[in-house]
Amino acid sequence: MILVLSPDTGPESPDYKQLLAYLANMPGISTRVRTEVGSEQTLTEVYLIGNTKALLVEDMQNLPCVEQVVRISEEYRVLGRHKDDHRPTYFDYNGVRFGQDTLNVFAGLCAVDTLEHVELMMQALRDHGQVCTRMGAYKPRTSPYSFQGHGKACLPYVFELAGKYGIRVIAMEITHESHLEEICDALYRTGNATGVMLQIGTRNTQNFELLKIVGRQQDFPVLLKRGFGITLDESLNAAEYLASEGNRKVVFGLRGMKTNMGDPHRNFVDFAHVPVVKRLTRMPVCIDPSHSVGMRAASPDGILDIMHATAQGVIAGANMILVDFHPAPGKALVDGPQALLMRELPLFLEDVAIARKAYEQRVALAQRYQEDAEPALSSSVQSA
Ligand code: PEP
Ligand code: MN
């Protein structure tokens, strides 16, 4: 059971002290307090652990400074959506909101190769009103002989250029805890010119020790990609690892499943899971059409498969898009064949806007239908 306290309840408040003293005396119940400092308010939640079945929601609701009581199921305790759970489904980071009803595009390089390419990318993003990007400095590669990313050597110029072009958040994969330290250090040295969303890639979805380390820090939000060969439930539990350690600024990423059933695409596109993840949890959901489709093939209608897949995710309510672009895909050191061209950026953004508008119209339609159905439903209940 979770007691959600009134916003801005501080540890020094007499009501808070009285509440904790009361809970400390409850037999068989222990407590764990989580505090989340947001841009507008600080939220405190008290988790009651132990035999909570006997507790009545109404009784707990009457305790000092308790605003809401949520009886949680076993599944995804922190990030899950539980019955009568009105906790937020968004977080803010470096001036950007990530929520289940927002949409942010992270177009960028799969891997940082040259400073010139980074600058061309950032400039194009700025020119098209974008404030987020993706840039890989640490690349997990199948072959030990493939380019592994420039690592910490490229971070200073990536962060400086991001600051120069008004980029507020860079999604950047890390594969080891030392990368977290290197990113912190480089950001500090560039006067925090930008922000970073740490990305846990599909190969590390169940690297539990890495998840715990990343979960213990709250400086950076995390994009957790689903594991390519495990169930959705297993991947959602991986996200819960981050949250159970304290970091609930988590975005869940769909990036396709590894199976020949998806051929000729690189992975089997799994964007039908967008609404499922939004229903089961309070996480915003990201789609990665580049790593799902993995090729620049176009259908006879002239639309690239990557854009079709993007539209499928967006029209189903996706909240973030991670997509590979490159100024010279032929020269890209990683994933050139799936990169979109710089001149396709405005096309891509306009296509996304069309799909988003269609999604919003679908939501409005569903709400209208529900409103029309509700009076009919209640009158039939009355007459029964
Ligand atoms: C990536 O986004 O560059 C990447 C390697 O993705 P994934 O972990 O989904 O393969
Ligand atoms: Mn890639």
Short mmCIF file of C-alpha atoms and ligand atoms in Angstrom, two decimals:
data_model
loop_
_atom_site.label_atom_id
_atom_site.label_comp_id
_atom_site.label_asym_id
_atom_site.label_seq_id
_atom_site.Cartn_x
_atom_site.Cartn_y
_atom_site.Cartn_z
CA MET A 1 0.00 0.00 0.00
CA ILE A 2 1.20 3.51 -0.81
CA LEU A 3 0.28 6.64 1.12
CA VAL A 4 0.69 9.61 -1.20
CA LEU A 5 1.18 12.69 0.98
CA SER A 6 -0.07 16.21 0.26
CA PRO A 7 2.41 18.01 -2.02
CA ASP A 8 5.31 19.74 -0.30
CA THR A 9 4.90 17.88 3.00
CA GLY A 10 8.37 18.34 4.51
CA PRO A 11 10.17 16.00 6.92
CA GLU A 12 10.03 18.71 9.58
CA SER A 13 6.27 19.13 9.52
CA PRO A 14 4.57 18.04 12.80
CA ASP A 15 1.87 16.15 10.85
CA TYR A 16 4.51 14.18 8.98
CA LYS A 17 6.29 13.29 12.21
CA GLN A 18 2.99 12.25 13.77
CA LEU A 19 2.20 10.06 10.75
CA LEU A 20 5.56 8.29 10.82
CA ALA A 21 5.32 7.76 14.59
CA TYR A 22 1.89 6.20 14.12
CA LEU A 23 3.08 3.92 11.32
CA ALA A 24 6.15 2.87 13.32
CA ASN A 25 3.81 1.46 15.97
CA MET A 26 1.77 -0.65 13.57
CA PRO A 27 2.52 -4.34 14.13
CA GLY A 28 3.94 -6.26 11.14
CA ILE A 29 4.27 -3.15 8.95
CA SER A 30 7.48 -1.49 7.90
CA THR A 31 7.75 1.71 5.88
CA ARG A 32 9.91 3.06 3.08
CA VAL A 33 9.72 6.73 2.19
CA ARG A 34 10.36 8.04 -1.33
CA THR A 35 10.65 11.70 -2.13
CA GLU A 36 10.61 13.11 -5.61
CA VAL A 37 11.64 16.70 -6.09
CA GLY A 38 9.82 18.02 -9.15
CA SER A 39 10.02 21.42 -10.83
CA GLU A 40 6.72 22.54 -9.28
CA GLN A 41 6.42 20.51 -6.09
CA THR A 42 7.95 17.80 -3.94
CA LEU A 43 6.01 14.58 -3.72
CA THR A 44 6.43 12.17 -0.85
CA GLU A 45 5.16 8.62 -0.88
CA VAL A 46 5.22 6.22 2.05
CA TYR A 47 5.30 2.57 1.04
CA LEU A 48 3.80 0.23 3.65
CA ILE A 49 5.41 -3.19 3.47
CA GLY A 50 4.16 -6.31 5.23
CA ASN A 51 0.66 -7.45 6.03
CA THR A 52 -1.31 -4.55 4.56
CA LYS A 53 -4.32 -6.63 3.54
CA ALA A 54 -6.03 -5.99 6.88
CA LEU A 55 -5.65 -2.22 6.58
CA LEU A 56 -8.67 -0.25 5.43
CA VAL A 57 -8.11 2.39 2.77
CA GLU A 58 -10.61 4.70 4.54
CA ASP A 59 -8.67 4.51 7.85
CA MET A 60 -5.35 5.27 6.18
CA GLN A 61 -6.93 8.12 4.22
CA ASN A 62 -7.76 9.84 7.53
CA LEU A 63 -4.17 9.89 8.77
CA PRO A 64 -2.41 13.29 8.88
CA CYS A 65 -1.10 14.68 5.56
CA VAL A 66 -2.29 11.67 3.53
CA GLU A 67 -3.81 12.83 0.27
CA GLN A 68 -4.28 9.53 -1.51
CA VAL A 69 -4.10 5.85 -0.64
CA VAL A 70 -3.19 3.36 -3.36
CA ARG A 71 -3.54 -0.35 -2.80
CA ILE A 72 -0.86 -1.78 -5.06
CA SER A 73 -0.82 -5.13 -6.74
CA GLU A 74 2.35 -7.19 -6.80
CA GLU A 75 3.16 -6.21 -10.37
CA TYR A 76 5.44 -3.23 -11.07
CA ARG A 77 4.94 -1.75 -7.63
CA VAL A 78 6.48 1.64 -8.24
CA LEU A 79 5.94 2.20 -11.96
CA GLY A 80 2.70 0.25 -12.37
CA ARG A 81 -0.79 1.69 -12.70
CA HIS A 82 -2.80 0.39 -9.79
CA LYS A 83 -6.50 0.62 -9.03
CA ASP A 84 -7.55 4.21 -8.21
CA ASP A 85 -3.97 5.31 -8.82
CA HIS A 86 -3.86 9.01 -9.64
CA ARG A 87 -0.11 9.45 -9.38
CA PRO A 88 1.51 11.43 -12.20
CA THR A 89 2.31 9.84 -15.55
CA TYR A 90 5.00 12.35 -16.45
CA PHE A 91 8.26 13.86 -15.29
CA ASP A 92 10.19 16.99 -16.26
CA TYR A 93 13.86 17.06 -17.08
CA ASN A 94 15.95 20.06 -18.12
CA GLY A 95 12.89 21.99 -19.21
CA VAL A 96 11.35 19.15 -21.25
CA ARG A 97 8.25 17.19 -20.17
CA PHE A 98 8.11 13.45 -20.73
CA GLY A 99 4.67 12.00 -20.15
CA GLN A 100 2.07 9.59 -21.36
CA ASP A 101 0.40 12.42 -23.26
CA THR A 102 3.39 14.26 -24.72
CA LEU A 103 5.51 13.47 -27.78
CA ASN A 104 9.24 14.20 -28.14
CA VAL A 105 11.37 13.37 -31.15
CA PHE A 106 14.99 12.30 -30.60
CA ALA A 107 16.47 12.36 -34.09
CA GLY A 108 20.24 12.00 -34.19
CA LEU A 109 23.31 9.94 -34.90
CA CYS A 110 23.35 6.28 -33.93
CA ALA A 111 27.02 6.79 -33.11
CA VAL A 112 29.11 9.93 -32.85
CA ASP A 113 31.80 9.72 -35.55
CA THR A 114 33.12 13.20 -36.38
CA LEU A 115 32.65 16.61 -34.81
CA GLU A 116 31.51 17.94 -38.21
CA HIS A 117 28.70 15.39 -38.42
CA VAL A 118 27.59 16.13 -34.86
CA GLU A 119 27.49 19.85 -35.67
CA LEU A 120 25.55 19.35 -38.93
CA MET A 121 23.02 17.21 -37.06
CA MET A 122 22.57 19.64 -34.18
CA GLN A 123 22.27 22.59 -36.53
CA ALA A 124 19.56 20.84 -38.57
CA LEU A 125 17.69 19.99 -35.38
CA ARG A 126 17.85 23.59 -34.14
CA ASP A 127 16.66 24.83 -37.56
CA HIS A 128 13.63 22.56 -37.26
CA GLY A 129 12.73 23.54 -33.71
CA GLN A 130 14.01 20.37 -32.03
CA VAL A 131 15.48 20.33 -28.52
CA CYS A 132 16.27 16.62 -28.15
CA THR A 133 18.61 14.24 -29.95
CA ARG A 134 20.25 10.81 -29.76
CA MET A 135 24.04 10.39 -29.89
CA GLY A 136 25.94 7.20 -29.10
CA ALA A 137 29.38 7.50 -27.55
CA TYR A 138 29.51 3.95 -26.16
CA LYS A 139 28.36 1.36 -28.68
CA PRO A 140 27.66 -2.28 -27.77
CA ARG A 141 28.70 -4.15 -30.93
CA THR A 142 28.21 -7.76 -31.92
CA SER A 143 31.78 -8.08 -33.18
CA PRO A 144 34.74 -7.06 -31.00
CA TYR A 145 36.42 -5.79 -34.18
CA SER A 146 33.67 -3.27 -34.99
CA PHE A 147 33.91 0.41 -34.02
CA GLN A 148 33.05 0.62 -30.31
CA GLY A 149 32.27 4.36 -30.14
CA HIS A 150 34.59 7.24 -29.29
CA GLY A 151 33.68 6.99 -25.61
CA LYS A 152 34.59 9.85 -23.29
CA ALA A 153 36.85 11.50 -25.88
CA CYS A 154 33.87 12.86 -27.83
CA LEU A 155 31.77 13.98 -24.87
CA PRO A 156 33.21 17.51 -24.49
CA TYR A 157 32.46 18.54 -28.07
CA VAL A 158 29.11 16.75 -28.17
CA PHE A 159 27.94 18.58 -25.04
CA GLU A 160 29.38 21.93 -26.12
CA LEU A 161 27.71 21.73 -29.53
CA ALA A 162 24.45 20.69 -27.91
CA GLY A 163 24.62 23.81 -25.74
CA LYS A 164 25.44 25.95 -28.77
CA TYR A 165 22.39 24.70 -30.69
CA GLY A 166 19.92 24.70 -27.81
CA ILE A 167 19.67 20.92 -27.43
CA ARG A 168 18.31 20.20 -23.96
CA VAL A 169 18.34 16.39 -23.80
CA ILE A 170 20.63 13.83 -25.48
CA ALA A 171 19.70 10.14 -25.29
CA MET A 172 23.03 8.36 -24.82
CA GLU A 173 23.56 4.67 -24.18
CA ILE A 174 25.82 3.53 -21.39
CA THR A 175 26.99 -0.03 -20.94
CA HIS A 176 29.07 0.32 -17.78
CA GLU A 177 28.91 2.34 -14.58
CA SER A 178 32.18 4.11 -15.47
CA HIS A 179 30.34 5.71 -18.42
CA LEU A 180 27.97 7.39 -15.98
CA GLU A 181 30.92 8.97 -14.18
CA GLU A 182 32.47 10.08 -17.48
CA ILE A 183 29.22 11.72 -18.58
CA CYS A 184 28.83 13.52 -15.23
CA ASP A 185 32.40 14.73 -15.42
CA ALA A 186 32.14 15.99 -19.02
CA LEU A 187 28.82 17.72 -18.35
CA TYR A 188 30.31 19.46 -15.33
CA ARG A 189 33.32 20.59 -17.37
CA THR A 190 31.08 22.07 -20.05
CA GLY A 191 29.04 23.96 -17.44
CA ASN A 192 26.07 21.62 -17.88
CA ALA A 193 25.56 22.83 -21.42
CA THR A 194 22.87 20.21 -22.01
CA GLY A 195 21.09 17.28 -20.36
CA VAL A 196 21.43 13.53 -20.84
CA MET A 197 18.88 10.73 -20.80
CA LEU A 198 20.81 7.56 -20.04
CA GLN A 199 19.92 4.77 -22.39
CA ILE A 200 20.05 1.11 -21.38
CA GLY A 201 20.19 -0.86 -24.60
CA THR A 202 18.38 -4.05 -25.44
CA ARG A 203 21.48 -6.14 -24.74
CA ASN A 204 21.57 -4.83 -21.17
CA THR A 205 17.87 -4.88 -20.29
CA GLN A 206 18.53 -7.59 -17.72
CA ASN A 207 21.95 -6.42 -16.58
CA PHE A 208 20.56 -6.07 -13.08
CA GLU A 209 23.72 -4.65 -11.51
CA LEU A 210 23.84 -1.88 -14.13
CA LEU A 211 20.13 -1.22 -13.60
CA LYS A 212 20.66 -0.90 -9.85
CA ILE A 213 23.51 1.58 -10.31
CA VAL A 214 21.59 3.68 -12.79
CA GLY A 215 18.50 3.46 -10.58
CA ARG A 216 20.39 4.78 -7.56
CA GLN A 217 21.09 8.14 -9.20
CA GLN A 218 18.39 10.70 -9.85
CA ASP A 219 20.41 13.23 -11.84
CA PHE A 220 19.49 11.69 -15.19
CA PRO A 221 16.29 10.11 -16.48
CA VAL A 222 16.60 6.71 -18.11
CA LEU A 223 15.41 5.24 -21.39
CA LEU A 224 15.17 1.49 -20.90
CA LYS A 225 14.85 -0.50 -24.10
CA ARG A 226 12.91 -3.75 -23.96
CA GLY A 227 14.97 -6.91 -24.23
CA PHE A 228 14.85 -8.25 -27.78
CA GLY A 229 14.29 -11.86 -26.75
CA ILE A 230 12.40 -11.75 -23.45
CA THR A 231 8.77 -11.20 -22.58
CA LEU A 232 7.25 -7.78 -22.13
CA ASP A 233 6.66 -8.61 -18.46
CA GLU A 234 10.36 -9.36 -17.98
CA SER A 235 11.32 -6.04 -19.58
CA LEU A 236 8.80 -4.13 -17.45
CA ASN A 237 10.29 -5.74 -14.36
CA ALA A 238 13.69 -4.52 -15.53
CA ALA A 239 12.27 -0.98 -15.57
CA GLU A 240 10.96 -1.60 -12.08
CA TYR A 241 14.54 -2.34 -10.97
CA LEU A 242 15.41 1.28 -11.80
CA ALA A 243 12.41 2.62 -9.93
CA SER A 244 12.81 0.35 -6.92
CA GLU A 245 16.30 1.79 -6.45
CA GLY A 246 14.88 5.32 -6.46
CA ASN A 247 14.82 6.59 -10.05
CA ARG A 248 11.34 6.66 -11.48
CA LYS A 249 12.11 9.02 -14.33
CA VAL A 250 11.98 6.11 -16.71
CA VAL A 251 10.85 5.94 -20.34
CA PHE A 252 10.18 2.48 -21.74
CA GLY A 253 11.50 1.85 -25.26
CA LEU A 254 10.08 -0.51 -27.87
CA ARG A 255 12.66 -1.44 -30.51
CA GLY A 256 11.43 -4.62 -32.12
CA MET A 257 11.94 -8.29 -31.31
CA LYS A 258 14.68 -10.51 -32.67
CA THR A 259 13.05 -13.20 -34.79
CA ASN A 260 13.13 -14.25 -38.42
CA MET A 261 9.35 -13.82 -38.41
CA GLY A 262 9.98 -10.11 -38.93
CA ASP A 263 12.10 -10.56 -42.07
CA PRO A 264 13.05 -8.61 -44.08
CA HIS A 265 13.05 -6.05 -41.26
CA ARG A 266 15.96 -6.15 -38.83
CA ASN A 267 13.58 -6.84 -35.94
CA PHE A 268 9.87 -7.58 -35.68
CA VAL A 269 8.15 -4.23 -35.09
CA ASP A 270 6.35 -4.36 -31.75
CA PHE A 271 4.61 -0.99 -31.62
CA ALA A 272 1.24 -2.61 -30.93
CA HIS A 273 2.60 -2.76 -27.38
CA VAL A 274 2.54 1.06 -27.00
CA PRO A 275 -0.97 1.12 -25.45
CA VAL A 276 -0.25 -2.03 -23.46
CA VAL A 277 2.72 -0.45 -21.67
CA LYS A 278 0.71 2.73 -21.05
CA ARG A 279 -2.09 0.68 -19.55
CA LEU A 280 0.12 -1.45 -17.30
CA THR A 281 2.47 1.30 -16.14
CA ARG A 282 2.77 5.07 -15.74
CA MET A 283 5.84 5.26 -17.99
CA PRO A 284 5.96 7.29 -21.20
CA VAL A 285 6.62 4.95 -24.12
CA CYS A 286 9.34 5.43 -26.73
CA ILE A 287 9.46 3.78 -30.13
CA ASP A 288 12.66 3.19 -32.09
CA PRO A 289 11.66 2.65 -35.72
CA SER A 290 15.29 2.67 -36.90
CA HIS A 291 16.48 -0.34 -34.92
CA SER A 292 13.16 -2.11 -35.48
CA VAL A 293 13.03 -1.79 -39.26
CA GLY A 294 16.78 -1.45 -39.82
CA MET A 295 16.65 -0.62 -43.52
CA ARG A 296 15.76 2.22 -45.88
CA ALA A 297 13.32 0.26 -48.03
CA ALA A 298 10.22 2.11 -49.25
CA SER A 299 6.81 0.71 -50.12
CA PRO A 300 5.15 1.35 -53.53
CA ASP A 301 3.37 4.39 -52.03
CA GLY A 302 6.79 6.05 -51.79
CA ILE A 303 6.88 6.04 -47.98
CA LEU A 304 9.89 4.51 -46.22
CA ASP A 305 9.12 1.50 -43.99
CA ILE A 306 10.80 3.40 -41.13
CA MET A 307 8.25 6.19 -41.53
CA HIS A 308 5.36 3.74 -41.80
CA ALA A 309 6.47 2.06 -38.57
CA THR A 310 6.90 5.46 -36.88
CA ALA A 311 3.38 6.45 -37.88
CA GLN A 312 2.03 3.16 -36.51
CA GLY A 313 3.64 3.86 -33.12
CA VAL A 314 2.59 7.51 -33.01
CA ILE A 315 -1.01 6.85 -34.02
CA ALA A 316 -1.12 4.34 -31.16
CA GLY A 317 0.00 7.02 -28.67
CA ALA A 318 3.81 6.77 -28.50
CA ASN A 319 5.45 9.51 -26.42
CA MET A 320 8.98 9.55 -27.74
CA ILE A 321 10.68 8.62 -31.00
CA LEU A 322 14.32 7.61 -31.23
CA VAL A 323 15.40 7.76 -34.86
CA ASP A 324 18.72 7.57 -36.71
CA PHE A 325 19.73 10.35 -39.11
CA HIS A 326 23.14 10.92 -40.67
CA PRO A 327 24.59 13.70 -42.85
CA ALA A 328 26.48 11.09 -44.92
CA PRO A 329 25.08 7.60 -44.20
CA GLY A 330 27.71 6.02 -46.47
CA LYS A 331 30.37 7.27 -44.07
CA ALA A 332 28.54 6.33 -40.85
CA LEU A 333 30.57 4.02 -38.63
CA VAL A 334 27.46 2.34 -37.21
CA ASP A 335 24.05 1.60 -38.75
CA GLY A 336 24.46 3.75 -41.89
CA PRO A 337 22.00 1.60 -43.91
CA GLN A 338 19.10 2.50 -41.61
CA ALA A 339 19.89 6.21 -41.26
CA LEU A 340 17.53 8.79 -42.71
CA LEU A 341 19.05 11.64 -44.72
CA MET A 342 19.30 15.15 -43.36
CA ARG A 343 17.05 16.47 -46.09
CA GLU A 344 14.40 13.99 -44.91
CA LEU A 345 14.22 15.59 -41.45
CA PRO A 346 11.39 18.06 -42.27
CA LEU A 347 9.51 15.30 -44.11
CA PHE A 348 9.89 13.00 -41.12
CA LEU A 349 8.71 15.67 -38.66
CA GLU A 350 5.70 16.55 -40.78
CA ASP A 351 4.77 12.90 -41.17
CA VAL A 352 4.98 12.49 -37.39
CA ALA A 353 2.77 15.56 -36.90
CA ILE A 354 0.10 14.03 -39.19
CA ALA A 355 0.14 10.76 -37.22
CA ARG A 356 0.04 12.63 -33.89
CA LYS A 357 -2.95 14.69 -35.01
CA ALA A 358 -4.71 11.50 -36.05
CA TYR A 359 -3.97 10.03 -32.61
CA GLU A 360 -5.44 13.10 -30.89
CA GLN A 361 -8.54 12.86 -33.07
CA ARG A 362 -8.88 9.19 -32.18
CA VAL A 363 -8.65 10.01 -28.46
CA ALA A 364 -11.30 12.74 -28.82
CA LEU A 365 -13.55 10.33 -30.72
CA ALA A 366 -13.16 7.62 -28.08
CA GLN A 367 -13.97 10.14 -25.31
CA ARG A 368 -17.07 11.39 -27.14
CA TYR A 369 -18.24 7.84 -27.61
CA GLN A 370 -17.68 7.07 -23.93
CA GLU A 371 -19.59 10.19 -22.82
CA ASP A 372 -22.50 9.26 -25.10
CA ALA A 373 -22.46 5.68 -23.83
CA GLU A 374 -22.32 6.55 -20.12
CA PRO A 375 -25.80 8.14 -19.70
CA ALA A 376 -27.31 5.24 -21.65
CA LEU A 377 -25.44 2.81 -19.42
CA SER A 378 -26.54 4.46 -16.16
CA SER A 379 -30.20 4.67 -17.30
CA SER A 380 -30.20 0.98 -18.19
CA VAL A 381 -28.70 0.19 -14.77
CA GLN A 382 -31.45 2.25 -13.10
CA SER A 383 -34.21 0.51 -14.99
CA ALA A 384 -32.78 -2.95 -14.29
C1 PEP B 1 20.86 2.11 -30.26
O1 PEP B 1 19.83 2.75 -29.98
O2 PEP B 1 21.86 2.62 -30.81
C2 PEP B 1 20.91 0.67 -30.00
C3 PEP B 1 22.05 -0.02 -30.02
O3 PEP B 1 19.69 0.17 -29.79
P1 PEP B 1 19.24 -1.28 -29.22
O4 PEP B 1 19.79 -1.37 -27.84
O5 PEP B 1 17.75 -1.19 -29.28
O6 PEP B 1 19.81 -2.30 -30.16
MN MN B 2 22.31 1.67 -33.93
#
